[in-house]
Tab-separated table of C-alpha atoms in Angstrom:
chain	number	residue	atom	x	y	z
B	1	UNK	CA	-34.665	58.107	-24.580
B	2	UNK	CA	-31.375	56.806	-23.076
B	3	UNK	CA	-27.545	56.065	-24.316
B	4	UNK	CA	-26.090	52.579	-24.347
B	5	UNK	CA	-24.328	53.558	-21.507
B	6	UNK	CA	-26.832	54.590	-20.232
B	7	UNK	CA	-28.965	51.642	-20.488
B	8	UNK	CA	-25.754	49.799	-18.858
B	9	UNK	CA	-25.796	51.367	-15.974
B	10	UNK	CA	-29.544	51.703	-15.127
B	11	UNK	CA	-29.081	47.880	-16.216
B	12	UNK	CA	-26.164	46.751	-13.929
B	13	UNK	CA	-24.341	45.536	-17.023
B	14	UNK	CA	-21.319	46.558	-18.963
B	15	UNK	CA	-21.597	48.137	-22.808
B	16	UNK	CA	-20.229	45.496	-23.911
B	17	UNK	CA	-22.404	42.932	-22.423
B	18	UNK	CA	-25.622	45.019	-23.626
B	19	UNK	CA	-23.554	44.697	-27.118
B	20	UNK	CA	-22.875	41.014	-26.503
B	21	UNK	CA	-26.516	40.669	-26.128
B	22	UNK	CA	-27.848	42.516	-29.091
B	23	UNK	CA	-25.605	39.742	-31.292
B	24	UNK	CA	-26.953	37.061	-30.340
B	25	UNK	CA	-30.822	38.263	-30.127
B	26	UNK	CA	-31.275	38.282	-26.909
B	27	UNK	CA	-32.199	41.902	-26.444
B	28	UNK	CA	-33.590	44.197	-29.439
B	29	UNK	CA	-32.197	46.292	-31.365
B	30	UNK	CA	-33.821	49.821	-30.741
B	31	UNK	CA	-34.175	52.717	-33.208
B	32	UNK	CA	-31.211	54.617	-33.635
B	33	UNK	CA	-30.759	58.666	-34.043
B	34	UNK	CA	-30.289	60.994	-36.545
B	35	UNK	CA	-26.441	60.321	-35.842
B	36	UNK	CA	-26.417	56.783	-36.168
B	37	UNK	CA	-26.478	55.983	-32.107
B	38	UNK	CA	-28.979	53.457	-30.532
B	39	UNK	CA	-31.205	55.046	-28.733
B	40	UNK	CA	-33.858	53.149	-25.886
B	41	UNK	CA	-36.586	54.435	-23.868
B	42	UNK	CA	-37.411	52.956	-20.294
B	43	UNK	CA	-38.767	49.769	-20.442
B	44	UNK	CA	-35.777	48.914	-22.637
B	45	UNK	CA	-34.063	48.577	-19.144
B	46	UNK	CA	-36.106	45.974	-17.160
B	47	UNK	CA	-34.953	43.178	-20.495
B	48	UNK	CA	-31.197	43.099	-19.960
B	49	UNK	CA	-31.667	42.696	-16.003
B	50	UNK	CA	-33.747	39.763	-16.556
B	51	UNK	CA	-30.990	38.723	-18.894
B	52	UNK	CA	-28.022	39.193	-16.527
B	53	UNK	CA	-30.078	38.058	-13.540
B	54	UNK	CA	-30.833	34.833	-14.463
B	55	UNK	CA	-26.905	34.539	-16.416
B	56	UNK	CA	-25.726	35.042	-12.671
B	57	UNK	CA	-27.991	32.763	-11.143
B	58	UNK	CA	-26.419	30.001	-13.854
B	59	UNK	CA	-28.834	29.923	-16.556
B	60	UNK	CA	-26.723	29.198	-20.233
B	61	UNK	CA	-26.905	32.543	-22.378
B	62	UNK	CA	-28.291	29.468	-24.928
B	63	UNK	CA	-31.239	28.793	-22.628
B	64	UNK	CA	-31.975	32.644	-21.252
B	65	UNK	CA	-34.417	33.192	-25.077
B	66	UNK	CA	-36.790	30.615	-23.666
B	67	UNK	CA	-37.064	31.381	-20.149
B	68	UNK	CA	-37.420	35.012	-21.071
B	69	UNK	CA	-40.174	33.671	-23.557
B	70	UNK	CA	-41.625	31.661	-20.716
B	71	UNK	CA	-45.375	30.990	-19.262
B	72	UNK	CA	-44.791	30.700	-15.049
B	73	UNK	CA	-45.429	26.850	-15.998
B	74	UNK	CA	-42.962	26.558	-18.429
B	75	UNK	CA	-39.844	28.646	-16.322
B	76	UNK	CA	-40.026	26.525	-13.407
B	77	UNK	CA	-40.028	23.864	-15.716
B	78	UNK	CA	-36.834	25.374	-17.078
B	79	UNK	CA	-35.734	25.979	-14.444
B	80	UNK	CA	-35.407	22.818	-12.428
B	81	UNK	CA	-34.198	21.248	-15.827
B	82	UNK	CA	-31.430	23.299	-15.772
B	83	UNK	CA	-30.994	22.957	-12.452
B	84	UNK	CA	-30.671	18.835	-13.220
B	85	UNK	CA	-27.881	19.566	-16.348
B	86	UNK	CA	-25.966	21.930	-13.547
B	87	UNK	CA	-25.902	18.936	-11.066
B	88	UNK	CA	-24.971	16.255	-13.501
B	89	UNK	CA	-21.766	18.804	-14.805
B	90	UNK	CA	-20.928	19.569	-10.730
B	91	UNK	CA	-20.839	15.566	-11.028
B	92	UNK	CA	-18.846	15.513	-13.727
B	93	UNK	CA	-16.226	18.296	-12.432
B	94	UNK	CA	-15.889	16.917	-8.924
B	95	UNK	CA	-14.901	13.084	-10.413
B	96	UNK	CA	-12.397	15.758	-12.996
B	97	UNK	CA	-11.141	17.043	-9.683
B	98	UNK	CA	-10.488	13.543	-8.357
B	99	UNK	CA	-8.535	12.552	-11.435
B	100	UNK	CA	-6.781	15.541	-11.324
B	101	UNK	CA	-5.545	15.083	-7.323
B	102	UNK	CA	-4.603	11.375	-8.621
B	103	UNK	CA	-2.483	12.301	-11.345
B	104	UNK	CA	-0.413	14.596	-9.063
B	105	UNK	CA	0.662	11.706	-7.119
B	106	UNK	CA	2.284	10.606	-10.976
B	107	UNK	CA	1.062	7.366	-10.771
B	108	UNK	CA	-2.414	7.119	-11.746
B	109	UNK	CA	-1.795	8.703	-15.583
B	110	UNK	CA	-3.017	6.038	-17.899
B	111	UNK	CA	-3.345	3.770	-14.609
B	112	UNK	CA	-6.705	1.948	-13.384
B	113	UNK	CA	-6.312	1.797	-9.263
B	114	UNK	CA	-5.814	-1.674	-9.626
B	115	UNK	CA	-2.298	-1.732	-10.937
B	116	UNK	CA	-1.747	0.880	-8.619
B	117	UNK	CA	-2.404	-0.631	-5.771
B	118	UNK	CA	-0.415	-3.525	-6.774
B	119	UNK	CA	2.887	-1.266	-7.387
B	120	UNK	CA	2.250	-0.099	-3.939
B	121	UNK	CA	2.821	-3.526	-3.019
B	122	UNK	CA	5.969	-3.709	-4.727
B	123	UNK	CA	7.157	-0.887	-3.244
B	124	UNK	CA	6.303	-2.323	0.227
B	125	UNK	CA	8.043	-5.532	-0.622
B	126	UNK	CA	11.642	-2.794	-1.100
B	127	UNK	CA	11.441	-3.053	-5.296
B	128	UNK	CA	13.505	0.161	-6.395
B	129	UNK	CA	11.652	3.458	-7.788
B	130	UNK	CA	13.051	2.384	-11.303
B	131	UNK	CA	12.251	-1.232	-11.321
B	132	UNK	CA	8.397	0.361	-9.993
B	133	UNK	CA	8.795	2.897	-13.378
B	134	UNK	CA	9.600	-0.134	-15.413
B	135	UNK	CA	6.194	-2.102	-14.723
B	136	UNK	CA	4.497	1.043	-14.305
B	137	UNK	CA	5.284	2.044	-17.972
B	138	UNK	CA	4.373	-2.321	-18.894
B	139	UNK	CA	1.343	-2.205	-16.935
B	140	UNK	CA	0.178	1.481	-19.029
B	141	UNK	CA	0.936	-0.557	-21.992
B	142	UNK	CA	-1.400	-3.124	-20.973
B	143	UNK	CA	-3.585	-1.803	-19.696
B	144	UNK	CA	-4.521	0.588	-23.008
B	145	UNK	CA	-4.635	-2.698	-24.774
B	146	UNK	CA	-6.786	-5.335	-22.568
B	147	UNK	CA	-8.388	-3.138	-20.292
B	148	UNK	CA	-10.911	-5.055	-19.681
B	149	UNK	CA	-8.531	-8.013	-18.523
B	150	UNK	CA	-6.299	-5.568	-16.202
B	151	UNK	CA	-8.073	-6.192	-12.947
B	152	UNK	CA	-8.350	-10.019	-13.892
B	153	UNK	CA	-4.295	-9.812	-14.109
B	154	UNK	CA	-3.219	-7.916	-12.063
B	155	UNK	CA	-5.509	-10.033	-9.041
B	156	UNK	CA	-3.306	-12.490	-10.294
B	157	UNK	CA	-0.276	-10.844	-10.003
B	158	UNK	CA	-1.664	-10.400	-6.487
B	159	UNK	CA	-1.684	-14.184	-6.123
B	160	UNK	CA	1.613	-14.521	-7.231
B	161	UNK	CA	2.785	-12.580	-4.896
B	162	UNK	CA	1.823	-15.147	-2.040
B	163	UNK	CA	4.479	-17.655	-3.703
B	164	UNK	CA	8.178	-16.902	-1.705
B	165	UNK	CA	9.438	-17.464	-5.461
B	166	UNK	CA	8.170	-14.609	-6.300
B	167	UNK	CA	8.733	-12.620	-3.565
B	168	UNK	CA	12.526	-13.586	-3.418
B	169	UNK	CA	12.501	-12.797	-7.102
B	170	UNK	CA	11.339	-9.187	-6.568
B	171	UNK	CA	14.110	-8.558	-3.506
B	172	UNK	CA	16.652	-8.325	-6.224
B	173	UNK	CA	14.799	-5.598	-7.687
B	174	UNK	CA	15.543	-3.137	-4.551
B	175	UNK	CA	18.669	-0.995	-6.234
B	176	UNK	CA	19.453	-0.746	-9.809
B	177	UNK	CA	18.611	-3.817	-11.917
B	178	UNK	CA	22.310	-3.764	-14.006
B	179	UNK	CA	23.610	-7.030	-13.229
B	180	UNK	CA	26.790	-8.026	-15.062
B	181	UNK	CA	27.536	-11.177	-16.338
B	182	UNK	CA	29.434	-13.434	-13.975
B	183	UNK	CA	26.823	-11.853	-10.962
B	184	UNK	CA	25.493	-15.291	-9.294
B	185	UNK	CA	22.396	-13.147	-8.834
B	186	UNK	CA	21.638	-13.942	-12.675
B	187	UNK	CA	21.862	-17.433	-12.134
B	188	UNK	CA	19.359	-17.610	-9.292
B	189	UNK	CA	17.132	-15.122	-10.925
B	190	UNK	CA	17.114	-17.181	-13.787
B	191	UNK	CA	16.080	-20.295	-11.443
B	192	UNK	CA	12.954	-18.634	-9.573
B	193	UNK	CA	11.764	-17.870	-13.127
B	194	UNK	CA	12.518	-21.237	-14.517
B	195	UNK	CA	10.982	-22.788	-11.416
B	196	UNK	CA	7.906	-20.421	-11.699
B	197	UNK	CA	7.931	-21.400	-15.364
B	198	UNK	CA	7.430	-24.912	-14.448
B	199	UNK	CA	4.403	-23.899	-12.222
B	200	UNK	CA	2.542	-22.478	-14.566
B	201	UNK	CA	2.945	-24.450	-17.457
B	202	UNK	CA	2.208	-27.417	-15.153
B	203	UNK	CA	-1.073	-25.015	-13.904
B	204	UNK	CA	-2.597	-24.224	-17.688
B	205	UNK	CA	-1.338	-20.798	-16.943
B	206	UNK	CA	0.403	-20.451	-20.658
B	207	UNK	CA	-1.760	-19.822	-22.884
B	208	UNK	CA	-3.575	-16.862	-24.852
B	209	UNK	CA	-3.250	-14.090	-23.245
B	210	UNK	CA	-4.863	-11.617	-25.488
B	211	UNK	CA	-2.018	-9.460	-26.897
B	212	UNK	CA	-1.002	-9.800	-31.057
B	213	UNK	CA	2.627	-11.000	-31.030
B	214	UNK	CA	4.050	-7.580	-32.378
B	215	UNK	CA	2.895	-6.440	-29.083
B	216	UNK	CA	4.860	-8.930	-26.849
B	217	UNK	CA	7.791	-7.944	-29.141
B	218	UNK	CA	7.185	-4.399	-28.443
B	219	UNK	CA	7.133	-5.036	-24.071
B	220	UNK	CA	10.163	-7.448	-24.681
B	221	UNK	CA	11.851	-5.311	-25.872
B	222	UNK	CA	11.631	-2.335	-23.219
B	223	UNK	CA	11.980	-5.073	-20.551
B	224	UNK	CA	15.036	-5.674	-22.406
B	225	UNK	CA	16.444	-2.139	-23.123
B	226	UNK	CA	15.789	-0.850	-19.973
B	227	UNK	CA	17.329	-3.643	-17.869
B	228	UNK	CA	20.625	-4.642	-19.097
B	229	UNK	CA	20.509	-7.873	-16.767
B	230	UNK	CA	17.128	-8.627	-17.915
B	231	UNK	CA	19.221	-10.316	-21.249
B	232	UNK	CA	21.570	-11.954	-19.203
B	233	UNK	CA	19.211	-13.870	-17.645
B	234	UNK	CA	16.209	-14.723	-20.571
B	235	UNK	CA	20.401	-15.939	-21.992
B	236	UNK	CA	20.203	-18.853	-19.342
B	237	UNK	CA	16.993	-19.588	-20.126
B	238	UNK	CA	17.319	-20.153	-23.960
B	239	UNK	CA	19.924	-22.459	-23.039
B	240	UNK	CA	17.821	-24.538	-20.644
B	241	UNK	CA	15.387	-25.039	-23.914
B	242	UNK	CA	12.703	-21.770	-22.786
B	243	UNK	CA	11.798	-19.553	-25.135
B	244	UNK	CA	9.947	-16.279	-24.581
B	245	UNK	CA	9.804	-13.730	-22.309
B	246	UNK	CA	6.914	-11.756	-21.531
B	247	UNK	CA	4.817	-15.006	-23.245
B	248	UNK	CA	6.376	-18.334	-22.944
B	249	UNK	CA	6.754	-19.670	-26.703
B	250	UNK	CA	8.454	-22.402	-26.234
B	251	UNK	CA	8.705	-25.055	-23.263
B	252	UNK	CA	11.156	-27.632	-22.807
B	253	UNK	CA	10.230	-30.804	-21.616
B	254	UNK	CA	13.188	-32.037	-20.633
B	255	UNK	CA	12.735	-29.689	-17.642
B	256	UNK	CA	9.249	-30.360	-16.191
B	257	UNK	CA	9.573	-32.628	-13.286
B	258	UNK	CA	13.146	-31.932	-13.070
B	259	UNK	CA	14.747	-31.586	-9.898
B	260	UNK	CA	15.335	-27.757	-9.834
B	261	UNK	CA	17.723	-25.662	-7.580
B	262	UNK	CA	16.252	-25.318	-4.123
B	263	UNK	CA	14.651	-21.776	-3.380
């Protein structure tokens, strides 16, 4: 008769593993001697070896039992099914690794690739990292609110970057966007924004945006708190009759088709 230590040694597993096999029902409990210790016969050595071989091959312990008790055909089908599951898990883990690698770059956290590409294009225009961070945080919130629309919205933003006025606008954000009252850049930015707004109105691009009012207020407050210069620009636009920042809420009719400062 064998002790549990001897059984483990002959089977190539640990005593702890043998006890675990007993606990989960993979290995039947043997008779105990007068002292209460488990004792095993020579035939008991085979089953832990089979359990260990299956587990070492990647078979989950929860499925080892069915393979131990299966006939040759059932065993083959079971192994193929487990292999299919493992291949699916490998694909999932590879996808996780790719996402983790992108996260290491910092920008991919909660952002789809289309937004990351757009932010990279802004960098190519010389936009400073502080403003990039402002845009990134806004896009994270937008992507969470309207994930089904984000790619179309970004495609439109790429089209807008083909507009010289938009490129000029971003040229003001190469450094810290903290302008003071009286800074001539404030007026020029307001002029550019107004031209862009007028073109958007005339093209019929002002309207439903998929956001509720509370979310629009959140985006507005985030921008105004993070970029003090934006408040000065907004004040000029309000003087001209415009209302709204993220969403245009009031359009001054007398400003449409009006000669504005040239770009």
